[in-house]
Each structure stands twice: as structure tokens, then as C-alpha cells.
mmCIF file of C-alpha atoms and ligand atoms in Angstrom:
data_model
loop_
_atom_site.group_PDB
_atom_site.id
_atom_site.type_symbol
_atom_site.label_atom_id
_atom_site.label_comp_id
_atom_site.label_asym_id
_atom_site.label_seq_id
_atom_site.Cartn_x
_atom_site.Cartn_y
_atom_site.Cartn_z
ATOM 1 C CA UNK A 282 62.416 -28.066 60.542
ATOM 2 C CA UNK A 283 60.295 -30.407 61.139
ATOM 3 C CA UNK A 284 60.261 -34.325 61.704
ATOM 4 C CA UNK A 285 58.660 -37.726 62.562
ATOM 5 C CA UNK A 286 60.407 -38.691 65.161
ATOM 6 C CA UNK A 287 60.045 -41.923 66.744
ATOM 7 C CA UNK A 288 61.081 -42.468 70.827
ATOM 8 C CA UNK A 289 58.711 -45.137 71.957
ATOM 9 C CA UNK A 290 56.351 -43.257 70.534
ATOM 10 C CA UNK A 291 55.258 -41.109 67.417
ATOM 11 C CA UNK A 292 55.303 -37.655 67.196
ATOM 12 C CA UNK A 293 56.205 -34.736 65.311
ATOM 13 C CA UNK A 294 59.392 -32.432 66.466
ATOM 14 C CA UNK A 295 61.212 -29.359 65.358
ATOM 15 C CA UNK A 296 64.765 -30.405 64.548
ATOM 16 C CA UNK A 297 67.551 -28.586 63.253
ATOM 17 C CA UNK A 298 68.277 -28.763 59.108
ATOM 18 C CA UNK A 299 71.080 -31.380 58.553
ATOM 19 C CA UNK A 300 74.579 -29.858 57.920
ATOM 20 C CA UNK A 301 75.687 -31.999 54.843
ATOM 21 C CA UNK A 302 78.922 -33.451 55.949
ATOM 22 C CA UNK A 303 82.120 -34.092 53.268
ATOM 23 C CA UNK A 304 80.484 -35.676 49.994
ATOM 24 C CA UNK A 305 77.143 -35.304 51.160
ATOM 25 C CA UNK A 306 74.232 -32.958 49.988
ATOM 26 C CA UNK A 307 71.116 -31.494 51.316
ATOM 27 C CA UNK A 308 67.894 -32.752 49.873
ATOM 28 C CA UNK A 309 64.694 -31.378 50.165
ATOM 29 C CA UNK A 310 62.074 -34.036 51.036
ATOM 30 C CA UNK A 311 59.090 -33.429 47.589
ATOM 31 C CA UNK A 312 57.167 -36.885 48.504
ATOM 32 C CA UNK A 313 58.048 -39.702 51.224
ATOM 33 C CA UNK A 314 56.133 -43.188 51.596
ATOM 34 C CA UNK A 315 55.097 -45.313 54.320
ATOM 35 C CA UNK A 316 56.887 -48.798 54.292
ATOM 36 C CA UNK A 317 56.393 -51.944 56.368
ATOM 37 C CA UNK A 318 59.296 -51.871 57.608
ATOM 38 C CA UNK A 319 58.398 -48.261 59.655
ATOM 39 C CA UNK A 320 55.768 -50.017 60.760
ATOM 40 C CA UNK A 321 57.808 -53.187 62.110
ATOM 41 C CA UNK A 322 60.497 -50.166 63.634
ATOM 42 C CA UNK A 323 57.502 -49.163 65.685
ATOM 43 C CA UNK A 324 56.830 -52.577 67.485
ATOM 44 C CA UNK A 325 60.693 -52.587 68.107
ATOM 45 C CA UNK A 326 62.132 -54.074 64.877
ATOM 46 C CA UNK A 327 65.909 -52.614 64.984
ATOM 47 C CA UNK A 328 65.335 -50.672 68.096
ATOM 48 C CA UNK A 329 65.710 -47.584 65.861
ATOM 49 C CA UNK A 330 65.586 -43.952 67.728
ATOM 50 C CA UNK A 331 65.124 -41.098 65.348
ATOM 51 C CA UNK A 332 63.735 -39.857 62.401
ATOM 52 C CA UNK A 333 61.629 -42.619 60.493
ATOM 53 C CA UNK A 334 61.121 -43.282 56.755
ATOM 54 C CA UNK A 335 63.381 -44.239 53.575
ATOM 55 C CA UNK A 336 61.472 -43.967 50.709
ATOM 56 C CA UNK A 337 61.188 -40.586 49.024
ATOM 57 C CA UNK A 338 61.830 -38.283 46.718
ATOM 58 C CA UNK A 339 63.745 -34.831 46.786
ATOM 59 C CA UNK A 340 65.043 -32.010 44.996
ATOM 60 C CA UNK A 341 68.688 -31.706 45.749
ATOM 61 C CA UNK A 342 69.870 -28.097 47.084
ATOM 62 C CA UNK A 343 73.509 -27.686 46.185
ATOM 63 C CA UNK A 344 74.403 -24.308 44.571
ATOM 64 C CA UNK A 345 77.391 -25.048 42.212
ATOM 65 C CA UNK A 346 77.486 -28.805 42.388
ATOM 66 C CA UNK A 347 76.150 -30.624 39.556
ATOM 67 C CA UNK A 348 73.303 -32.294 40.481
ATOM 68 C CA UNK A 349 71.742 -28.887 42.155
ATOM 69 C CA UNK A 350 68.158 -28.478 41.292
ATOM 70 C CA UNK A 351 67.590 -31.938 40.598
ATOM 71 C CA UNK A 352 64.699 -34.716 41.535
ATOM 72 C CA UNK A 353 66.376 -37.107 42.963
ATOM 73 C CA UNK A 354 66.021 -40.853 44.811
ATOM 74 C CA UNK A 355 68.225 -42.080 47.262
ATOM 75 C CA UNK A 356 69.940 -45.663 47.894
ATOM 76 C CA UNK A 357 69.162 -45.916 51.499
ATOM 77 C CA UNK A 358 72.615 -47.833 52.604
ATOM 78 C CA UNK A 359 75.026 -45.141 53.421
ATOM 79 C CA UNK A 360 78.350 -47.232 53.002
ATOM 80 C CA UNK A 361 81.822 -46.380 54.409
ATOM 81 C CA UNK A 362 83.728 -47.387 51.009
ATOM 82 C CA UNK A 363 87.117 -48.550 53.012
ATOM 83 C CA UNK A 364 85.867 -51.735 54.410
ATOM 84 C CA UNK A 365 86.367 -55.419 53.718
ATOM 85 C CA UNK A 366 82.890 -55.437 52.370
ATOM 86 C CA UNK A 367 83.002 -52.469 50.554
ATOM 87 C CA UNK A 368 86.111 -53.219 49.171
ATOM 88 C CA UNK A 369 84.558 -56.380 47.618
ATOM 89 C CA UNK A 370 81.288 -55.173 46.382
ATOM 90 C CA UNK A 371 79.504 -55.362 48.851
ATOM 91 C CA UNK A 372 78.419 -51.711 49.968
ATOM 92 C CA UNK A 373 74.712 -52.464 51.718
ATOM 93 C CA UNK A 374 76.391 -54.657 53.669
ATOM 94 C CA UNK A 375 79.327 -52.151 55.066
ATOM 95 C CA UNK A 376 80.217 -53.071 58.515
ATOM 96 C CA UNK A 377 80.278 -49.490 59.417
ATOM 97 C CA UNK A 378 76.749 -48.875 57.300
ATOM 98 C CA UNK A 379 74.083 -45.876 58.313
ATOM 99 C CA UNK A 380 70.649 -46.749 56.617
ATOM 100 C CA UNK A 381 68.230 -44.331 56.130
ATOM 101 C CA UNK A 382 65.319 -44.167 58.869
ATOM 102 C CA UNK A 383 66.443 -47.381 59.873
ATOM 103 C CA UNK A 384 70.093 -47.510 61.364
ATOM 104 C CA UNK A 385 72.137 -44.541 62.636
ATOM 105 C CA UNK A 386 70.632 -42.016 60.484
ATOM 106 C CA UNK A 387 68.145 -39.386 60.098
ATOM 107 C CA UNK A 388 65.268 -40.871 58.023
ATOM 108 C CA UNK A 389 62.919 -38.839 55.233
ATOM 109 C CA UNK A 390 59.826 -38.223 57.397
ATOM 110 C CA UNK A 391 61.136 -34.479 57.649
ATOM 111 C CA UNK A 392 61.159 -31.521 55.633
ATOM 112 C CA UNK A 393 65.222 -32.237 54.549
ATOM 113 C CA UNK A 394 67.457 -34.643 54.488
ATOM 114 C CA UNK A 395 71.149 -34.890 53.946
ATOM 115 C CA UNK A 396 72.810 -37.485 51.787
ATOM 116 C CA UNK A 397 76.009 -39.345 50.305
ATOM 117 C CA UNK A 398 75.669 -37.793 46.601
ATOM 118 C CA UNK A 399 76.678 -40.981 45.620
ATOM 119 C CA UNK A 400 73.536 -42.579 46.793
ATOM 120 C CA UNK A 401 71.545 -40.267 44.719
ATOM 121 C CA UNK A 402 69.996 -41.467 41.414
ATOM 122 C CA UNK A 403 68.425 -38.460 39.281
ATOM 123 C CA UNK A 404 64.791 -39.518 38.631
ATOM 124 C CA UNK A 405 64.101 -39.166 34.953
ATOM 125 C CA UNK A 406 61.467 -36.517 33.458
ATOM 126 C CA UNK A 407 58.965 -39.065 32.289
ATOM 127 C CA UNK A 408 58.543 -40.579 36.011
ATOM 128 C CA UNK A 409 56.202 -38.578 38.196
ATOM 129 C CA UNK A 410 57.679 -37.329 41.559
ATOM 130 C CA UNK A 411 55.343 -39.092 43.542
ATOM 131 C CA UNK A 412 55.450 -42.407 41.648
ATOM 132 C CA UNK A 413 59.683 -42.271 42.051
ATOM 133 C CA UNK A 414 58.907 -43.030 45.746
ATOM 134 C CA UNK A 415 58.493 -46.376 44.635
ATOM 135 C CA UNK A 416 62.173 -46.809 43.030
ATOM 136 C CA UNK A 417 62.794 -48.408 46.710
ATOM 137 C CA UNK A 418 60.386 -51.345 46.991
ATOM 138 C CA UNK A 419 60.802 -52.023 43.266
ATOM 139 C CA UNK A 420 64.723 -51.872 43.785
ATOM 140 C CA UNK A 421 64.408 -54.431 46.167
ATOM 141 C CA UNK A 422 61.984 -56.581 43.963
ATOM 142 C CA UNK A 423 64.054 -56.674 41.484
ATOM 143 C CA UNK A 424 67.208 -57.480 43.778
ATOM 144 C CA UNK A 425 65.370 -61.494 43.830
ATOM 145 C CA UNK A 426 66.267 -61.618 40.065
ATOM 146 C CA UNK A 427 69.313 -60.119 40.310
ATOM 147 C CA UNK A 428 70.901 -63.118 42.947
ATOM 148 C CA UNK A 429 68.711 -65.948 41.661
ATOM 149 C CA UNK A 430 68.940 -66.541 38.429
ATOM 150 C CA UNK A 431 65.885 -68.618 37.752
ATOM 151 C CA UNK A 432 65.037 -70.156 34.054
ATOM 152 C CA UNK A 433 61.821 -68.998 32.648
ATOM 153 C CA UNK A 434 60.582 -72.123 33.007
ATOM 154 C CA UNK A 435 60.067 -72.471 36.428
ATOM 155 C CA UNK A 436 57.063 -72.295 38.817
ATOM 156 C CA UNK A 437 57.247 -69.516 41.452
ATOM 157 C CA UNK A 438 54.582 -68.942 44.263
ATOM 158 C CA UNK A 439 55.032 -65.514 45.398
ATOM 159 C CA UNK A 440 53.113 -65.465 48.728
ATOM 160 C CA UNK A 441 51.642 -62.249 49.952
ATOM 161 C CA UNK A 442 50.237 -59.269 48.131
ATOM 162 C CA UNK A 443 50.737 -56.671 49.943
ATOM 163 C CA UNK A 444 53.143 -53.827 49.006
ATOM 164 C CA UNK A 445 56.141 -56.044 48.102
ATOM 165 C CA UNK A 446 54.414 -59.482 47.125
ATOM 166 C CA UNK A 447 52.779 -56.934 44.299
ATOM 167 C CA UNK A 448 56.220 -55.140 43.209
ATOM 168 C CA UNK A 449 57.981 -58.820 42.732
ATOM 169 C CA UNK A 450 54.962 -60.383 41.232
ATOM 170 C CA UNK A 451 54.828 -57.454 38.334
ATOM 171 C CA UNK A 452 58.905 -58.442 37.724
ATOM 172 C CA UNK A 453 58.129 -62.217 37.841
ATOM 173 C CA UNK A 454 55.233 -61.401 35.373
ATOM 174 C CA UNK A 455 57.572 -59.298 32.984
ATOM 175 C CA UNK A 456 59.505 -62.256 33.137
ATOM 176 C CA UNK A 457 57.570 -64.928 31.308
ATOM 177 C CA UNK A 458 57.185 -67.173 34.243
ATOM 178 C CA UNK A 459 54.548 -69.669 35.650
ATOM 179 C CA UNK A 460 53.639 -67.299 38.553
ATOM 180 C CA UNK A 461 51.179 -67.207 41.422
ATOM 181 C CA UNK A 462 50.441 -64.827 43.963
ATOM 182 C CA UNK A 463 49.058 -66.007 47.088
ATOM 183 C CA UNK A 464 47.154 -64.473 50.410
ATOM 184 C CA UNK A 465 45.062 -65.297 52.635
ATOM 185 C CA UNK A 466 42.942 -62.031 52.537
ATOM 186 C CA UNK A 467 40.091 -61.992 50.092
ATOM 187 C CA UNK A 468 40.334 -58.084 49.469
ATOM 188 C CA UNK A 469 44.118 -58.404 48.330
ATOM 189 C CA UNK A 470 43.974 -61.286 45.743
ATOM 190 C CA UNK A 471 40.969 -59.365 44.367
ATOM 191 C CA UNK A 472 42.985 -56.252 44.244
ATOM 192 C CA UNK A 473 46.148 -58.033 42.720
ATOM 193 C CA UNK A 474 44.084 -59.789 40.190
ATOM 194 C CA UNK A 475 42.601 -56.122 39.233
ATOM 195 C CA UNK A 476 46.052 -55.867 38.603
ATOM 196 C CA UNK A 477 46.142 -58.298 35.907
ATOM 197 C CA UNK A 478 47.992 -60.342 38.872
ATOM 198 C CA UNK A 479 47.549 -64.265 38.658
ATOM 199 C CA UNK A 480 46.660 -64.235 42.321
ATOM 200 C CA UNK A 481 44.658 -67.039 44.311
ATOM 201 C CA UNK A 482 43.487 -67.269 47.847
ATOM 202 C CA UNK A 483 45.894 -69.311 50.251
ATOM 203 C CA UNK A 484 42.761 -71.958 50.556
ATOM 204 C CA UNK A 485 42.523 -72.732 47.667
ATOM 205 C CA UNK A 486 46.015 -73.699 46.947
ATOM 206 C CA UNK A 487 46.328 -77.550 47.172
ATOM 207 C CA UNK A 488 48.464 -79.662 49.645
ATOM 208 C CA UNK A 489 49.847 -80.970 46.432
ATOM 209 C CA UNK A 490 50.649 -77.156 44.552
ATOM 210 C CA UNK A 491 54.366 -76.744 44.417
ATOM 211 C CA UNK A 492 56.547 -74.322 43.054
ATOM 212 C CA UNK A 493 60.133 -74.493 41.927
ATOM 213 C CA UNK A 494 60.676 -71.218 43.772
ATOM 214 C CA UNK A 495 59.115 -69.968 47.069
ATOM 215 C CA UNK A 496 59.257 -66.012 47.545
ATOM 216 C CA UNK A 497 57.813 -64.839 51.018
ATOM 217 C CA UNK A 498 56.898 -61.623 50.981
ATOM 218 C CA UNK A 499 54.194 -61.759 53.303
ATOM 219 C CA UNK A 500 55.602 -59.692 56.238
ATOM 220 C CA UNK A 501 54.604 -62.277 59.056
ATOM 221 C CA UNK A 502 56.902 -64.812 60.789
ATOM 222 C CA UNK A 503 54.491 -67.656 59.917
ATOM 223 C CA UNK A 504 54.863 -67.138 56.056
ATOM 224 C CA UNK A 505 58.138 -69.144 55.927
ATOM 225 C CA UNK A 506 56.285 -72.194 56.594
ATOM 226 C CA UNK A 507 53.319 -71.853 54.955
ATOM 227 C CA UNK A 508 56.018 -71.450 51.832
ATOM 228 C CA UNK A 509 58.357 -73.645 52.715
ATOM 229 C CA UNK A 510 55.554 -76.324 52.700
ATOM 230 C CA UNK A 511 54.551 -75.422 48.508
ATOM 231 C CA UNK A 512 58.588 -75.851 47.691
ATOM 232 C CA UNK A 513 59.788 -78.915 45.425
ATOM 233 C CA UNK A 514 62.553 -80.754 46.854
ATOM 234 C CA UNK A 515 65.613 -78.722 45.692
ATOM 235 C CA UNK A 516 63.661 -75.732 45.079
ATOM 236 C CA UNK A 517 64.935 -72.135 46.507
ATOM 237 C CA UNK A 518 62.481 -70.404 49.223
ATOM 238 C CA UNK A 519 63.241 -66.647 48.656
ATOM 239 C CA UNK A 520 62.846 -64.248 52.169
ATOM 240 C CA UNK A 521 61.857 -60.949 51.905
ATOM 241 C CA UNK A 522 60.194 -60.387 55.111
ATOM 242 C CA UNK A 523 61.648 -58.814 58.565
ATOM 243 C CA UNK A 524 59.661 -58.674 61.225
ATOM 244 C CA UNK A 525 59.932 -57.450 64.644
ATOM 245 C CA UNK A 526 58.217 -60.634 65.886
ATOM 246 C CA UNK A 527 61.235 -63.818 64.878
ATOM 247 C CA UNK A 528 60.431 -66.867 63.294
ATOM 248 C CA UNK A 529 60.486 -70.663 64.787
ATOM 249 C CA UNK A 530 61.402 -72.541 61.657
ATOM 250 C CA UNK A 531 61.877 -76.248 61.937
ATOM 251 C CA UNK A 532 65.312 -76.772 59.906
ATOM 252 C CA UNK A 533 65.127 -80.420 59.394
ATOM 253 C CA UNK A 534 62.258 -79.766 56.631
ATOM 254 C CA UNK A 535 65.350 -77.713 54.700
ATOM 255 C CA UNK A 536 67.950 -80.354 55.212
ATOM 256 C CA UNK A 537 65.860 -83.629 53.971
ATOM 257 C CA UNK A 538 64.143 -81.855 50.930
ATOM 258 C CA UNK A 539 67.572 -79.887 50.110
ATOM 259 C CA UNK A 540 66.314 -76.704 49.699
ATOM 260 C CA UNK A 541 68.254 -73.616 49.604
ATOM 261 C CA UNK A 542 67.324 -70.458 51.752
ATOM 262 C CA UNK A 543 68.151 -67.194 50.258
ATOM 263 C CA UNK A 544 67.748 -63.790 52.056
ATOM 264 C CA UNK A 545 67.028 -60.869 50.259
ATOM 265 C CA UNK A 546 66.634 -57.331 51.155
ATOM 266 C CA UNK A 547 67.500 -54.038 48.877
ATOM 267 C CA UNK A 548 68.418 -53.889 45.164
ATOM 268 C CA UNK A 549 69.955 -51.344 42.790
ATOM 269 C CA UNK A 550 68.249 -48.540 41.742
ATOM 270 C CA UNK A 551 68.722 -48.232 38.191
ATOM 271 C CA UNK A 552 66.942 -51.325 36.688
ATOM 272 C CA UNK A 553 64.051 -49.767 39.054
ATOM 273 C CA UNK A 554 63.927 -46.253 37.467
ATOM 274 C CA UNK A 555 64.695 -47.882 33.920
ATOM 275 C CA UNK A 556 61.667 -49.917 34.488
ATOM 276 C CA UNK A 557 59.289 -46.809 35.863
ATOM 277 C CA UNK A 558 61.093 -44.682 33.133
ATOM 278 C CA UNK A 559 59.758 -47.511 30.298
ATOM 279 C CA UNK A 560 56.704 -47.886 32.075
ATOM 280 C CA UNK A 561 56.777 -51.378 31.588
ATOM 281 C CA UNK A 562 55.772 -51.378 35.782
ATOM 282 C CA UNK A 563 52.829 -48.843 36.756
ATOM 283 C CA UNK A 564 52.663 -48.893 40.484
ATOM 284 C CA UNK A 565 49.806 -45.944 40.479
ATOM 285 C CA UNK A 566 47.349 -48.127 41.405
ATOM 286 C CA UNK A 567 48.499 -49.325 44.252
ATOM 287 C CA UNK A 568 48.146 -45.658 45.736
ATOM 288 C CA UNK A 569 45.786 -46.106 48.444
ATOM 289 C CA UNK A 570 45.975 -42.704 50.666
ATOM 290 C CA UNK A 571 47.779 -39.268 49.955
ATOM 291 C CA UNK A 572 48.263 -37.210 53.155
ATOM 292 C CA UNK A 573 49.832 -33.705 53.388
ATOM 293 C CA UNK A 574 53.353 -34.135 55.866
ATOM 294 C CA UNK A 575 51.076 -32.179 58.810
ATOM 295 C CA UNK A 576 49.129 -35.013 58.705
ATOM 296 C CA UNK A 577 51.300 -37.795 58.698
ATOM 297 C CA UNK A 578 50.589 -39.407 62.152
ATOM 298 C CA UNK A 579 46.798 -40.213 60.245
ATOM 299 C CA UNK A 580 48.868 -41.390 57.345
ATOM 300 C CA UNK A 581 50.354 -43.946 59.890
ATOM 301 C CA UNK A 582 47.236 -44.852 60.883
ATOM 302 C CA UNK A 583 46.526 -45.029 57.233
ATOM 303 C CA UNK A 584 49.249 -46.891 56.579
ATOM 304 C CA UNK A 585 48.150 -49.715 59.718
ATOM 305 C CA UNK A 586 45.400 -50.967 57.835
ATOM 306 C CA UNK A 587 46.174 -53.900 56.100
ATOM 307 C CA UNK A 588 43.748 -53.217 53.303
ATOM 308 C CA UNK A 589 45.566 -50.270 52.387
ATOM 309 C CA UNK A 590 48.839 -50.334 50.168
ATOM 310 C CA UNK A 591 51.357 -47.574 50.037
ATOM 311 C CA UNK A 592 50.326 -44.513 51.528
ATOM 312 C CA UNK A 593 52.106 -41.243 50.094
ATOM 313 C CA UNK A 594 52.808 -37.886 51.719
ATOM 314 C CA UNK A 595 53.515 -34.587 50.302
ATOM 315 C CA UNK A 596 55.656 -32.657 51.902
ATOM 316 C CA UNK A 597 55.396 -28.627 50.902
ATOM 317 C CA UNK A 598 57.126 -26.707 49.316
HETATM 318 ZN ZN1 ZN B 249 60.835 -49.648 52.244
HETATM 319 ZN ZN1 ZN B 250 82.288 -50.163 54.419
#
């Protein structure tokens, strides 16, 4: 079949189709997406080797099991289920964990896949295939709300929207709070305020504008203090971004204003399809490029343009 690989360098290779091993199925790839975070793997971030890309959407091809013929997402975490972490709950963090595209495992830029069928979530009718690509990002939106649990009442600067900075600032919206969405590029506030986004440009945000909570999602190792700066005393600076290039963070800011620091990467998929399912979160328009999977080294190239969003490929069928 064939695959994205990525060895230093892009590029397309014929690969054998995975052999699903105990408890796992094989998946055929329908639609995959272009994250950041492929983007950061190719300027080193995790020193991944292999097949790239996590987010996607497949029909599962399992004679006689149940979820055979299915449209399915996939938790991209692959968890051992024996460990200490496991054992307590805490499965993306298994100490033996493969992550899709990302960690010790093939990823979905490739015509199949194989999969733990417990990582599989069965997308329901009413969700497009190619908007179910987006169960990931949203997932790991919605993954802020489900460790901080922040009154209604607060102020929260979400700052960058791109991709992700959009995805959380539709949950904080659906939310009821005081929100704002901040970049530095023109083109993207425009676009997020298109999206019925409260969005303003970085310069015009005030020495003096605070928020009670700090989310970076800008995907660049300056955004931490750039947010940390707009934080209250007390107030809780969210991190979303990882970046191949690490930050230099001062810490003494954190100790004298007392703020807490909480990292957060990937969320549950449920809330994310219950929320697609509702359609009370349209991602559509943040569709910037559709590529067929022969092309997908221009939908990389695509996908490198900042003023793009999420770039989707088809694969055939
Ligand atoms: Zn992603
Ligand atoms: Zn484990």
C-alpha cells in the first residue's frame, strides 16, 4: 500500500498492509488531516521515523466482528492496560504507550491502518466523514474543560487562532464565558471573527487586559509569555502548544503572582462526536484545502502556510 513516510525527509512509499495484531482491527483510511503537530515532527519534534498523521477517519474491515463495515475515529494513544498508569486511569499516559503517527506506530497518512478496537469510536450517521476528522483537535479542546473546571464567570484569553485556538474558543463560547481570542495575524482574527469568534489583534490588547485564565494555543515557544503576561495573580495559564523549538520561561513570574501551570494535550472522544453529532460545533469552515492522498506532499505544502487551517485529504476508495 501506500504511505507518507517521513525519514528526514517526505516522501511517499509502498509498504506492506498492517497485520492487525490480538484485539486490533484493520481500518481503511476514508479521510486523514494535516495537524501541527506533523508539521512540528518534521523539524524534529519527537524524532518520529515512520508513517505520519493521526487524525482520520476509516471504515473498519473486520468480517464477523461487530464493528465490521463501520465509519469509525480513532483515540490516537494506544495504551498497554497493565500498567501503573493504566491501572489508575490514566491510559494516554501508559508508560509503554504507541501514539498514532507520533510514537512507535504507523500513522494514517496511508491507505490502512491497524488499530486497538478499543480506541475506535463509531462516528454517528448525521456527522459527515470528512468533518469526523476533526473529533481529534476538538477532543483535545474539550480535554481544557474537562481538567479545569472554570466558573462561567471568569475571563479567559485564548491566544492564537489557528487550528486549535479556534476548536477551544467555539467550547469556551458554548460555555457562556467572557472570552477573547487573540493573534497577532490580521488574516486570522478576521477569519475567527467570521466565525462569530470574539477575536482581537494581539496589539490591541492592553498592558492592563487580564484574564482569569490564560490558554496558549498558539503553537510557538514565545506564546507562554506573551500569556503569561495577560494572567491575574492566581489565575491558571493553560498549554496546549508543543513545539519542536523549547521554551525559555522565566519561572519567578509563576512563583510571585501564584499562578498555576497546567499542561494539556488529548481529550476523550465522545463529548467531541456528541458535540459534531448535535451540531452545536460546525468546524466546516475552517476547511481551507482538500487534496486527493496522491497529492498529499502539496497538501503539506498546503498545510505550511499559516493562512491556511486544516487541510483534508481523501484517500480512495
Ligand atoms: Zn492533531
Ligand atoms: Zn499502560
Amino acid at each position: 500500500m501506500q504511505a507518507l513516510f517521513f525519514d528526514n525527509e517526505l516522501l511517499t512509499r509502498e509498504i506492506p498492509v498492517p497485520e492487525p495484531a490480538e484485539g486490533e482491527v484493520l481500518i481503511k483510511i476514508l479521510y486523514s488531516a494535516i495537524c501541527s503537530t506533523d508539521l512540528e515532527i518534521i523539524k524534529g519534534y519527537m524524532g518520529f521515523r515512520g508513517v505520519l498523521g493521526h487524525e482520520f477517519t476509516g471504515k473498519v474491515l473486520a468480517p464477523g466482528q461487530a464493528l465490521d463495515q463501520k465509519t469509525v475515529v480513532g483515540e490516537i494513544n494506544c495504551s498497554c492496560g497493565h500498567c501503573y498508569l493504566c491501572l489508575s486511569g490514566r491510559q494516554s499516559h501508559c508508560t509503554n504507550r504507541t501514539v498514532i503517527g507520533i510514537a512507535g506506530r504507523q500513522g494514517v497518512f496511508a491507505d490502512f491502518i491497524s488499530l486497538p478496537a478499543g480506541n475506535l469510536h463509531i462516528v454517528p450517521d448525521s456527522v459527515a466523514a470528512d468533518i469526523a476528522v476533526f473529533t481529534e483537535p476538538l477532543a483535545a479542546a474539550i480535554e481544557i474543560f474537562e481538567q479545569l473546571h472554570m466558573k462561567p464567570s471568569k475571563t479567559v484569553f485564548i491566544f492564537g487562532a489557528g487550528k486549535l485556538g479556534l476548536l477551544v474558543s467555539m467550547v469556551a463560547r458554548l460555555q457562556g464565558f467572557d472570552y477573547t481570542t487573540i493573534d497577532t495575524v490580521k488574516e486570522k482574527t478576521d477569519f475567527a471573527l467570521g466565525l462569530g469568534i470574539n477575536s482581537k489583534s494581539l496589539k490591541d490588547v492592553q498592558p492592563e487586559d487580564k484574564a482569569e485564565v490564560c490558554i496558549d494555543c498558539t503553537g510557538s515557544a514565545d506564546g507562554i509569555a506573551v500569556a503569561l503576561a495577560h494572567l491575574w495573580p492566581k489565575g491558571t495559564l493553560v498549554l496546549k502548544t508543543t513545539v519542536a523549538d523549547t521554551a525559555k520561561q522565566d519561572l519567578n513570574n509563576i512563583v510571585i503572582n501564584e499562578f498555576t501551570v497546567l499542561g494539556s494535550r488529548c481529550g476523550l472522544f465522545q463529548p467531541a462526536l456528541n458535540l459534531l453529532e448535535r451540531k452545536l460545533i460546525d468546524p466546516s469552515p475552517m476547511i481551507s484545502g482538500r487534496y486527493e492522498f496522491k497529492d498529499i506532499l502539496k497538501a503539506f505544502e498546503s498545510a505550511k502556510n499559516p493562512k491556511n487551517h486544516k487541510i483534508i485529504i481523501r484517500h480512495s476508495n
